[in-house]
Coordinates of C-alpha atoms and ligand atoms in Angstrom, one line a residue:
X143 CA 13.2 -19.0 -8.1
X144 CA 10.6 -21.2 -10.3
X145 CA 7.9 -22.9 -9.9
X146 CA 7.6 -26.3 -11.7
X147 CA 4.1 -26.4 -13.9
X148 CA 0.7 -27.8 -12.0
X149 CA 2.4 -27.5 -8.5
X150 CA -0.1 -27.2 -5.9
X151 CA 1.0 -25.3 -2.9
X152 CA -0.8 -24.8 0.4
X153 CA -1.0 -21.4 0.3
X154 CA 0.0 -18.8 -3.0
X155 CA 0.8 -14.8 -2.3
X156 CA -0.4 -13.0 -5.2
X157 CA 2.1 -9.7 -5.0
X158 CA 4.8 -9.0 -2.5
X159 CA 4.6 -5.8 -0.9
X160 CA 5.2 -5.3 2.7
X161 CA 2.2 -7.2 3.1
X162 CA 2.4 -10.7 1.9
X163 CA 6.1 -10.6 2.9
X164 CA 4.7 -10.1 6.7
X165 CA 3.0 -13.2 5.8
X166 CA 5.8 -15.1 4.2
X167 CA 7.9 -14.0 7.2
X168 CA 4.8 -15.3 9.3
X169 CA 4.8 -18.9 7.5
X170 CA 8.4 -19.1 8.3
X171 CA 8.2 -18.6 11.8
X172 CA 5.2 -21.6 12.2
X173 CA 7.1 -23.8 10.0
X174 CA 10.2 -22.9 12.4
X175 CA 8.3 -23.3 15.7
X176 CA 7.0 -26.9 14.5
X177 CA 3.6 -25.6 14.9
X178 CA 2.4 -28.9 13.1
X179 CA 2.6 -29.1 8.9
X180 CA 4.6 -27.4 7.1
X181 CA 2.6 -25.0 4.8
X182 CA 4.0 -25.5 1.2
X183 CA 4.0 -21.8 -0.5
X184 CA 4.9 -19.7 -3.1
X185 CA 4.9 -16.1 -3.8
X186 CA 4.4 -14.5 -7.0
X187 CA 5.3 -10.6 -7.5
X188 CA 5.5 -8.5 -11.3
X189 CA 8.4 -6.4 -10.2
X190 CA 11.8 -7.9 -11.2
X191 CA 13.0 -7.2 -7.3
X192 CA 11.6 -6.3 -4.1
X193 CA 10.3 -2.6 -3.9
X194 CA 8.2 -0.7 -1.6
X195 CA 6.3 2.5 -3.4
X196 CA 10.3 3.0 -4.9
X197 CA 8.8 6.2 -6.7
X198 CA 8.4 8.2 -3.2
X199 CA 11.5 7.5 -1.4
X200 CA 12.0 11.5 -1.8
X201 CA 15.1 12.2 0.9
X202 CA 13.9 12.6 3.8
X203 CA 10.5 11.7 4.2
X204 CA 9.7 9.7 7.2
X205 CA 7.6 7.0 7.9
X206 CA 3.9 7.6 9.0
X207 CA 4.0 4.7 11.5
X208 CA 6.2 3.4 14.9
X209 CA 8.9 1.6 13.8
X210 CA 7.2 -0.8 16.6
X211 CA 4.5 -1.4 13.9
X212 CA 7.3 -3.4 11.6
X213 CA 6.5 -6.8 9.6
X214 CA 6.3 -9.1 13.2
X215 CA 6.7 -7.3 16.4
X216 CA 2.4 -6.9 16.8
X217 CA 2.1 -10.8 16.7
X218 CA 5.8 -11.9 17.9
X219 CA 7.8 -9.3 19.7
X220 CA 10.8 -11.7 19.8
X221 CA 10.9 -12.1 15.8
X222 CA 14.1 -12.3 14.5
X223 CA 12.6 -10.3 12.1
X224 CA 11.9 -7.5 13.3
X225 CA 12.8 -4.1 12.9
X226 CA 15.0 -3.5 15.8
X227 CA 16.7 -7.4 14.9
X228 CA 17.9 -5.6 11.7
X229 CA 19.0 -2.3 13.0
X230 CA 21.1 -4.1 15.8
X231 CA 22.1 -7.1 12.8
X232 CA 23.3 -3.2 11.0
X233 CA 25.2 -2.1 14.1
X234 CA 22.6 1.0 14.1
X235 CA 20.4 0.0 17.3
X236 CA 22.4 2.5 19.7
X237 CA 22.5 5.6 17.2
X238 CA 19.1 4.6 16.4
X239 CA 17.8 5.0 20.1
X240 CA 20.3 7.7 20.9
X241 CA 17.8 9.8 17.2
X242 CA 14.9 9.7 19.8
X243 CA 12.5 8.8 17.0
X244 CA 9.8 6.5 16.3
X245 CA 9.3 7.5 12.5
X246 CA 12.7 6.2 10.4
X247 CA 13.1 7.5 7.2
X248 CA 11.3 5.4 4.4
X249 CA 14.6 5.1 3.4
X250 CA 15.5 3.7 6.1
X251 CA 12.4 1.0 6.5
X252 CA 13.0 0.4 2.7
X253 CA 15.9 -1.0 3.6
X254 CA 14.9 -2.9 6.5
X255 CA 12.1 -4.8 3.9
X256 CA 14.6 -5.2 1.7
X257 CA 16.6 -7.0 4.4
X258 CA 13.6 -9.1 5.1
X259 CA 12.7 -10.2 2.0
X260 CA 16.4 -11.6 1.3
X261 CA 15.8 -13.8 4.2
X262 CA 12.6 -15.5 2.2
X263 CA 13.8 -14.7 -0.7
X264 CA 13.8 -18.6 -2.2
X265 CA 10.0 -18.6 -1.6
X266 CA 9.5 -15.4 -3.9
X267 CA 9.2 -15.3 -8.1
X268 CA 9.6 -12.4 -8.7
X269 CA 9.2 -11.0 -13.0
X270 CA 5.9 -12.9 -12.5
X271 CA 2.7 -11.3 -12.6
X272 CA -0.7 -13.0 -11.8
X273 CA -3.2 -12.7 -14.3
X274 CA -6.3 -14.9 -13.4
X275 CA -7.4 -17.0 -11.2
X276 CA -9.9 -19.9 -11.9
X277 CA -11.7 -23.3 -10.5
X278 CA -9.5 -26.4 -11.9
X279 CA -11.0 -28.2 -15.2
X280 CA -14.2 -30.4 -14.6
X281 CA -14.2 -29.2 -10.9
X282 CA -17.8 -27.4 -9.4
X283 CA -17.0 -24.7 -7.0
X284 CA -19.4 -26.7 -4.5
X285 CA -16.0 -29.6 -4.6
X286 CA -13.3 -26.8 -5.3
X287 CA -10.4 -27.7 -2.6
X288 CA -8.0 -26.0 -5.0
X289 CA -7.8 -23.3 -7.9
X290 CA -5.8 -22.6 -11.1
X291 CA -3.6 -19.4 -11.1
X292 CA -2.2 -18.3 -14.7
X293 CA 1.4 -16.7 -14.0
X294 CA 2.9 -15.0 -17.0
X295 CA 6.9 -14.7 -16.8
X296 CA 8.3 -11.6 -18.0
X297 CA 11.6 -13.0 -18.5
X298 CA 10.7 -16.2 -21.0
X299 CA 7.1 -14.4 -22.0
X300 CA 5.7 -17.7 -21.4
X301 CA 2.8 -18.0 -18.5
X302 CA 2.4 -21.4 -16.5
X303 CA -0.3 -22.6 -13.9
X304 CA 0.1 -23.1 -10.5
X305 CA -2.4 -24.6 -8.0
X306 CA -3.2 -23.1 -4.7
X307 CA -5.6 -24.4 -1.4
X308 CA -5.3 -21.3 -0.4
X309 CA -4.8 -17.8 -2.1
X310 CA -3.4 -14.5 -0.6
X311 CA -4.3 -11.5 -3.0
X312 CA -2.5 -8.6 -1.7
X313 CA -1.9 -6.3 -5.4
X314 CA -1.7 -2.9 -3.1
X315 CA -3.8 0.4 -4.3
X316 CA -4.6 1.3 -7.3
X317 CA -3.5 5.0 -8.6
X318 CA -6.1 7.6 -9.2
X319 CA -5.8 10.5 -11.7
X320 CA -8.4 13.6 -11.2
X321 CA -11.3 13.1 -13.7
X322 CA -10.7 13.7 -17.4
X323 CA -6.7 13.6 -16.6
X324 CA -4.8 11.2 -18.4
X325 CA -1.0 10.3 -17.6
X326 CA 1.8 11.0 -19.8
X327 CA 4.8 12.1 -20.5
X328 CA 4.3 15.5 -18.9
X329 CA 1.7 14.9 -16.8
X330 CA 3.1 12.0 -14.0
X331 CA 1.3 10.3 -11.1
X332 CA 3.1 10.5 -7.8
X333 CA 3.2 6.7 -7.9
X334 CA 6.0 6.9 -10.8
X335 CA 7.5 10.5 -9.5
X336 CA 11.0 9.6 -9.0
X337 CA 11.2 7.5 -12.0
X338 CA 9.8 9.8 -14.1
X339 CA 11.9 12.8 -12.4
X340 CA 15.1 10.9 -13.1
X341 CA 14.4 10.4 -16.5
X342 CA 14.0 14.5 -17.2
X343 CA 16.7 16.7 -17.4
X344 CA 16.1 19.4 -14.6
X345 CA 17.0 22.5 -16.1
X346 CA 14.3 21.5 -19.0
X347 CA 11.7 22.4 -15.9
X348 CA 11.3 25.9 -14.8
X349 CA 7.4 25.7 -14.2
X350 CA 5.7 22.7 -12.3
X351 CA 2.5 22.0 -10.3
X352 CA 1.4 19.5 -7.8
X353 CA -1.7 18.7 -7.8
X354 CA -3.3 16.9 -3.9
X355 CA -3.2 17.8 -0.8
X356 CA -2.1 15.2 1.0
X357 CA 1.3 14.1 2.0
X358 CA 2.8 12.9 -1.1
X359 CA 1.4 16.3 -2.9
X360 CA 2.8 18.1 0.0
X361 CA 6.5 16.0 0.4
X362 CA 7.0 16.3 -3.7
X363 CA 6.4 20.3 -3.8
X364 CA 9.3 21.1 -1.3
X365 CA 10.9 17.8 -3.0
X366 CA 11.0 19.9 -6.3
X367 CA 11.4 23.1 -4.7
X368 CA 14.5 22.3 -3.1
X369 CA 15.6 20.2 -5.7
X370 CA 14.7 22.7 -8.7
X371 CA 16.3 26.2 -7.8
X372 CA 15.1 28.0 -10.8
X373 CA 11.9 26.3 -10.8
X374 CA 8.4 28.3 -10.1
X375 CA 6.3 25.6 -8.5
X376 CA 2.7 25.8 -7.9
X377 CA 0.6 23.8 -5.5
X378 CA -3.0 23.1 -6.7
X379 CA -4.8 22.2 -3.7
X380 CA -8.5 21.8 -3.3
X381 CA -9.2 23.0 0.8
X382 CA -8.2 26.2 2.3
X383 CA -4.6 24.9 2.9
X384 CA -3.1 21.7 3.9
X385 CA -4.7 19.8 6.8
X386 CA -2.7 18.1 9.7
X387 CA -2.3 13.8 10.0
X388 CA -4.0 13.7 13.7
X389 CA -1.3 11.1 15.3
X390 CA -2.8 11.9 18.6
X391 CA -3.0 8.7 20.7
X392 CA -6.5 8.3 21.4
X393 CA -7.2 8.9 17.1
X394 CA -3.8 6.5 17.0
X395 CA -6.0 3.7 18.8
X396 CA -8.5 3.2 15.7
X397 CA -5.3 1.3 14.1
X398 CA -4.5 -0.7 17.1
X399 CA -5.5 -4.8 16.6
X400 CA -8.4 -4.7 18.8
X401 CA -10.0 -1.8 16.7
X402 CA -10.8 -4.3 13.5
X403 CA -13.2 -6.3 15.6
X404 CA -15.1 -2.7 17.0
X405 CA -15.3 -1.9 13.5
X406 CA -15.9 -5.4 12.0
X407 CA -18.7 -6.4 13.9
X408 CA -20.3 -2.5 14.2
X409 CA -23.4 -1.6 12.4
X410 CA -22.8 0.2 9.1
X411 CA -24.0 3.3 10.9
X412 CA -21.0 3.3 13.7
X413 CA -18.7 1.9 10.6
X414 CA -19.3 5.7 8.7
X415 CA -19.2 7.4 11.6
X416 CA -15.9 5.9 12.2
X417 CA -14.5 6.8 9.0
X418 CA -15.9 10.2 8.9
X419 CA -14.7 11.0 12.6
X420 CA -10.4 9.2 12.0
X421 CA -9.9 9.5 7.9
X422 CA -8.0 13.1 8.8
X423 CA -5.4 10.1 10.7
X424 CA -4.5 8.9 6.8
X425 CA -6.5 10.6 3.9
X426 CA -5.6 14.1 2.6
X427 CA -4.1 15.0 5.5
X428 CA 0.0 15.9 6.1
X429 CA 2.6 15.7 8.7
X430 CA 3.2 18.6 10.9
X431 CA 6.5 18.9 9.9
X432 CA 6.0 18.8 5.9
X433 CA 3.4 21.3 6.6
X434 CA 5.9 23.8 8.9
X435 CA 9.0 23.1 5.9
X436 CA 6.8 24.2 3.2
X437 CA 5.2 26.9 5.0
X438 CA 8.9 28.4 6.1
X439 CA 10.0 28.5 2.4
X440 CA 7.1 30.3 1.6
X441 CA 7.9 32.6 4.1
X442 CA 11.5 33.0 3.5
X443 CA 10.5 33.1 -0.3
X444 CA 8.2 36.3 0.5
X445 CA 11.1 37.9 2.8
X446 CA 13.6 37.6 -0.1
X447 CA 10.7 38.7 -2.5
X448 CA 11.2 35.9 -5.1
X449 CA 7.5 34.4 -5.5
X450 CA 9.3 30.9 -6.5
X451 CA 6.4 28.6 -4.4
X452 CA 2.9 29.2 -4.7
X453 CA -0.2 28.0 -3.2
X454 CA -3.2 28.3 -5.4
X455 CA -6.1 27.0 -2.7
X456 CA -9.7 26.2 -3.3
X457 CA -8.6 25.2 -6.5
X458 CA -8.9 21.9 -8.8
X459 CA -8.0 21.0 -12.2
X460 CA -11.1 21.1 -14.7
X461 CA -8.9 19.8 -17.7
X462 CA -5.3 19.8 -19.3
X463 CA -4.4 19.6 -22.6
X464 CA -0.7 20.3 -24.1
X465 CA 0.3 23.8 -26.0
X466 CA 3.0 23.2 -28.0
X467 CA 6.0 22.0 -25.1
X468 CA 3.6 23.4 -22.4
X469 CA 1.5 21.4 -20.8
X470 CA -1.9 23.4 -20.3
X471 CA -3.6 23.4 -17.0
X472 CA -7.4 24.7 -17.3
X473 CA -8.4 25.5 -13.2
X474 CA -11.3 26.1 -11.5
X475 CA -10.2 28.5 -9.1
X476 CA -10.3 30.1 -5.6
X477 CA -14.4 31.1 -3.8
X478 CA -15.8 32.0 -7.3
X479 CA -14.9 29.3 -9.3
X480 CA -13.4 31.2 -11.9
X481 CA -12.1 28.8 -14.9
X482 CA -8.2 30.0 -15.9
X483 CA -5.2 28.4 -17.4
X484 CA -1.8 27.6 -16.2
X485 CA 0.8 26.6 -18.2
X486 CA 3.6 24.0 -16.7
X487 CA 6.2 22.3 -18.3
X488 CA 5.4 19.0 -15.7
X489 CA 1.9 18.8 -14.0
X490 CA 2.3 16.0 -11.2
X491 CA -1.3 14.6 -9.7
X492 CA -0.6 13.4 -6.2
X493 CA -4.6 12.0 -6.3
X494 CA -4.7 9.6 -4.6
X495 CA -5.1 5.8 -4.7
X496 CA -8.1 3.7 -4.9
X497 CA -8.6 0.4 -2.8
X498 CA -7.3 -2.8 -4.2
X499 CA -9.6 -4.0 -6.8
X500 CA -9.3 -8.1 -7.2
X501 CA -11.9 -8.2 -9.7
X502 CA -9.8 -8.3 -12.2
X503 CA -7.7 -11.7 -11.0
X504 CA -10.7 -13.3 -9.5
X505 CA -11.8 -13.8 -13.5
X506 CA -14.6 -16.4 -13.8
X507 CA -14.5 -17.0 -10.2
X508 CA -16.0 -13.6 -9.1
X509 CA -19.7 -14.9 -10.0
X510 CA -19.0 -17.1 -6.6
X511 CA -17.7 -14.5 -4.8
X512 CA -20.4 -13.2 -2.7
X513 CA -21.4 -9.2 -2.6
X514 CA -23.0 -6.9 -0.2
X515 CA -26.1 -4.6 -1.0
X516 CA -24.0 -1.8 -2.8
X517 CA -21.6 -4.2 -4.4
X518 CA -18.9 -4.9 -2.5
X519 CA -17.2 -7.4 -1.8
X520 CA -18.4 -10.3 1.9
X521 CA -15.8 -10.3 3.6
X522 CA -15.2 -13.3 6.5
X523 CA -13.3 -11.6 10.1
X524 CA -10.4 -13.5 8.5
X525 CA -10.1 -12.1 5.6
X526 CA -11.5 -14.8 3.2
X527 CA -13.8 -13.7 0.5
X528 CA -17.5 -15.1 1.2
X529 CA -18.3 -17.5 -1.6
X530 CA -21.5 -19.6 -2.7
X531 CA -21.8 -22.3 -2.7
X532 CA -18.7 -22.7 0.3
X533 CA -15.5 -23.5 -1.1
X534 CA -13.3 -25.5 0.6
X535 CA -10.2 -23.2 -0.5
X536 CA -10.0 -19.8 0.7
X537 CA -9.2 -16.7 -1.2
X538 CA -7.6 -14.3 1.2
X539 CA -7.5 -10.2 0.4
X540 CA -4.6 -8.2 2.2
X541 CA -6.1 -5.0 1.3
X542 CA -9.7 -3.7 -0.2
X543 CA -11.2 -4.5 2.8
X544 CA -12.1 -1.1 3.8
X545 CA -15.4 -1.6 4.1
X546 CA -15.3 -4.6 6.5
X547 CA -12.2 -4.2 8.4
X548 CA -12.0 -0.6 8.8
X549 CA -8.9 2.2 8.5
X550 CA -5.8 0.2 8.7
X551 CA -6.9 -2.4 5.8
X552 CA -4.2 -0.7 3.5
X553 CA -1.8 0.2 6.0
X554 CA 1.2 -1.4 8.0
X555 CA -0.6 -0.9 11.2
X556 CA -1.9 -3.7 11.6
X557 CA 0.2 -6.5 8.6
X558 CA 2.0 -8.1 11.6
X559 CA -1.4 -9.4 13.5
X560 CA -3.5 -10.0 10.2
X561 CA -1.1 -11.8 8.9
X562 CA -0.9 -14.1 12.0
X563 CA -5.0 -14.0 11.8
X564 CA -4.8 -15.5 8.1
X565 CA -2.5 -18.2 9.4
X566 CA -4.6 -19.4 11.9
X567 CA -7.4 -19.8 9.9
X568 CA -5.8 -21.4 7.3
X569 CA -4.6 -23.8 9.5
X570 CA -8.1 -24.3 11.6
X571 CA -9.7 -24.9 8.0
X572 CA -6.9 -27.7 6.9
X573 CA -8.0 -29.0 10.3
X574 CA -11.0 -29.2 10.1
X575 CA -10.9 -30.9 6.2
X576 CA -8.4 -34.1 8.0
X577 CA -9.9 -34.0 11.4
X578 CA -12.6 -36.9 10.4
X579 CA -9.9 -38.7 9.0
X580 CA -7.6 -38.6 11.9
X581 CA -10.6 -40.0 14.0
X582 CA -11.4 -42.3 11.8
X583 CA -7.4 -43.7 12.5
X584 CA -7.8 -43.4 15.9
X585 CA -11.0 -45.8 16.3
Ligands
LIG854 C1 4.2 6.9 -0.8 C2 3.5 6.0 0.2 C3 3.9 6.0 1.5 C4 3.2 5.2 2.4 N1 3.6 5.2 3.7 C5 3.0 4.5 4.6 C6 3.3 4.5 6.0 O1 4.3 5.2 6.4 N2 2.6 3.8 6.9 C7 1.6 3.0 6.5 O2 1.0 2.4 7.3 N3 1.2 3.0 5.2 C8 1.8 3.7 4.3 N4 1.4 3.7 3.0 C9 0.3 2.8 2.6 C10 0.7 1.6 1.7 O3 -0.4 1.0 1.2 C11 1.4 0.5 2.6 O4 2.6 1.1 3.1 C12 1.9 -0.8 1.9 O5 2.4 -0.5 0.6 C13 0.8 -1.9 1.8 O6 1.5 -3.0 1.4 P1 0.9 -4.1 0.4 O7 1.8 -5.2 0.4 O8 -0.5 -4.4 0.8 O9 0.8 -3.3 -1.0 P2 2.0 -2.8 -1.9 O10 3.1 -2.3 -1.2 O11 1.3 -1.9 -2.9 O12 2.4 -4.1 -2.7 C14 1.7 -4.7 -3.7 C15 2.6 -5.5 -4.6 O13 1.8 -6.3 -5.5 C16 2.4 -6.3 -6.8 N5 1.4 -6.7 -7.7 C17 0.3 -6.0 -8.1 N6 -0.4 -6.7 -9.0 C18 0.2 -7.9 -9.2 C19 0.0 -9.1 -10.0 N7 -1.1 -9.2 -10.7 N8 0.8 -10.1 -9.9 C20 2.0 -10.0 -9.1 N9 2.3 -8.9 -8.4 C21 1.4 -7.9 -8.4 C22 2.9 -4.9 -6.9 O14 4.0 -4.8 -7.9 C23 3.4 -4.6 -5.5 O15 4.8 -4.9 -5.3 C24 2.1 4.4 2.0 C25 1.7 4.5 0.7 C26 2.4 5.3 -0.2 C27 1.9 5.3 -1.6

């Protein structure tokens, strides 16, 4: 779809992950249900089509969620979008019930977005990637009731404005290499892992290393063991050996609705605490299972004495440089420390992500965009950035709110109910702007 230049829309999605499609899916069902106006909007994502983390969908790896916790079912269990709608919509429902299993395949729930986003498709423009946002010309942000979005279209190379009450930023994390590390050819991110591994001829790998401990490092070492027969492959891992994703159901509750408020209006004390006591639910942490696959091949590896996977623990990458084809990784190894090389023909860094940074998009308009004693962002309950002086539009972040809203910010736990939450208050603020009016026609 396009978008005709100097449109102003109600509300514009910046990026359409599994996020702003919950709330595309969420404007659809209030325009649907005749909940009063109709919400003009438009979505703007830089992929050519719908994908969600395409990179990872390594064969088998499951989800890390309930199916139950799906694009709708939180904030409207009858959805006709919702994941159980498409499995029965895909004849699957019974099998799917008969698996016993609340965690699909990604594969699976790839699909199910996928089936999603067709249904909203004609709301989408996709091959356009946001690039700033800014107040329109001649307008104070004290007056500002819209901004200006520059769009640049990878198809015609040509950008065009758009104007939004409302904006949705929801870009997704950002990847993070380990210190001093830069990305190329040999040396990948997990983020571009399949893509990249596609590309390469496997026989042209017989050494690789993983470097992370979390579940991506963990799901792409038995990935590229069992897909790499000849391979030797080395896992780099910083702790003693991988930890365990606590999905125990009183840890589970810190993702439940209910939990942003504890942790919104907690001191910043209880907020810490909080993280520190639930980050092993998400952060470096893997699933039982991965961790009982990849400890059986070791095992069975051992038995047949063939030394093929290998754990190097308490061990991080100082630096890596390439040898000739050999890509050179300098370590700092095991209790002393000791620095020594190992040489790889593919070094992948599963490292991690950082939180969604809207910096960048928010241009000139980040001097309004009010920030807490150690810098970050102010962050409304309903997601709107805090500005000075008060705009009347609103600039909504699905995602990088960590700080305020607590564990789930980057997650799917909780994309059904927030995205319901940013509808309401979009909807309570348009309100508010025409209730004077309204009385005014009354009298
Ligand atoms: C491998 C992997 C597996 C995961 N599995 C789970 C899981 O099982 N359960 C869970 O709760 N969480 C999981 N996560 C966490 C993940 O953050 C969420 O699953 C989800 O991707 C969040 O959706 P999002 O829409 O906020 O961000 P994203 O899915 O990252 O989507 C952001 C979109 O914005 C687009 N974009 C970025 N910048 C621009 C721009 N300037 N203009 C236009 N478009 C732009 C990107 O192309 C992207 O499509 C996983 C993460 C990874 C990496």
């Amino acid at each position: 779809m396009s978008a005709r230049e100097f449109d102003i829309y109600d509300v514009v999605g910046i990026g359409f992950g599994p996020s702003n499609l919950s709330l595309a899916v969420a404007l659809d069902e209030f325009r649907v249900n005749g909940m009063g106006n109709v919400f003009s909007n438009i979505f703007f994502e830089r992929r050519s089509s719908f994908a969600w983390h395409p990179s990872m969908l390594l064969p088998s790896a499951t989800m890390q969620i309930s199916f139950l916790k799906d694009l709708v079912t939180f904030r409207n269990p009858t959805s006709s979008f919702s994941f159980v709608a498409y499995l029965h919509e895909s004849g699957r429902l019974p099998r799917f019930v008969n698996n016993q299993d609340f965690f699909p395949t990604r594969e699976e729930f790839h699909q199910y977005l996928e089936w999603a986003q067709a249904r909203v498709a004609h709301r989408v423009a996709y091959g356009s990637e946001a690039r700033s946002l800014r107040l329109p010309a001649g307008v104070g942000p004290e007056r500002a009731d819209r901004l200006c979005l520059q769009v640049a279209d990878a198809a015609s190379g040509t950008s065009r404005m758009v104007e939004a009450r409302n904006v949705v930023i929801s870009t997704g994390l950002v990847p993070t290499m380990p210190t001093g590390v830069e990305r190329g050819e040999r040396v990948w991110h997990s983020s571009e892992f399949l893509e990249r591994f596609r590309r390469t001829s496997p026989a042209r790998i017989r050494r690789v290393a993983v470097v992370g401990a979390g579940q991506s490092a963990a799901e792409i070492t038995r990935f590229l063991y069992d897909e790499l027969p000849h391979a030797e492959v080395s896992a780099i891992i910083p702790s003693y050996g991988y930890c365990v994703a606590d999905d125990t159901p009183f840890a589970n509750e810190v993702f439940d609705p209910e939990a942003i408020d504890d942790y919104y209006y907690a001191t910043e004390r209880t907020r810490e605490a909080l993280w520190r006591y639930h980050s092993n639910t998400n952060y470096s942490v893997v699933d039982d299972s991965v961790i009982r696959d990849l400890y059986r091949r070791s095992y069975e590896d051992d038995l047949r004495d063939v030394g093929r996977l290998r754990f190097l623990r308490l061990t991080r990458v100082a630096g890596v440089r390439s040898v000739g084809a050999q890509t050179r990784v300098s370590l700092r190894a095991g209790i002393d420390g000791d620095l020594r090389d190992l040489d790889v023909d593919v070094l992948v860094c599963a490292t991690g992500y950082a939180a969604m940074e809207p910096t960048g998009l928010l241009g000139d308009l980040d001097q309004y965009c009010l920030r807490d004693e150690a810098g970050r962002y102010r962050i409304e309950r309903d997601y709107r950035i805090v500005t000075a002086p008060e705009m009347q539009c609103g600039i909504y972040l699905q995602g990088g709110t960590e700080h305020t809203h607590g564990l789930s910010s980057s997650l799917l736990s909780n994309i059904a109910v927030r995205s319901g939450e940013i509808i309401d208050s979009i909807v309570a603020r348009s309100a508010e702007r025409t209730a004077p009016c309204a009385v005014l026609a009354e009298a």
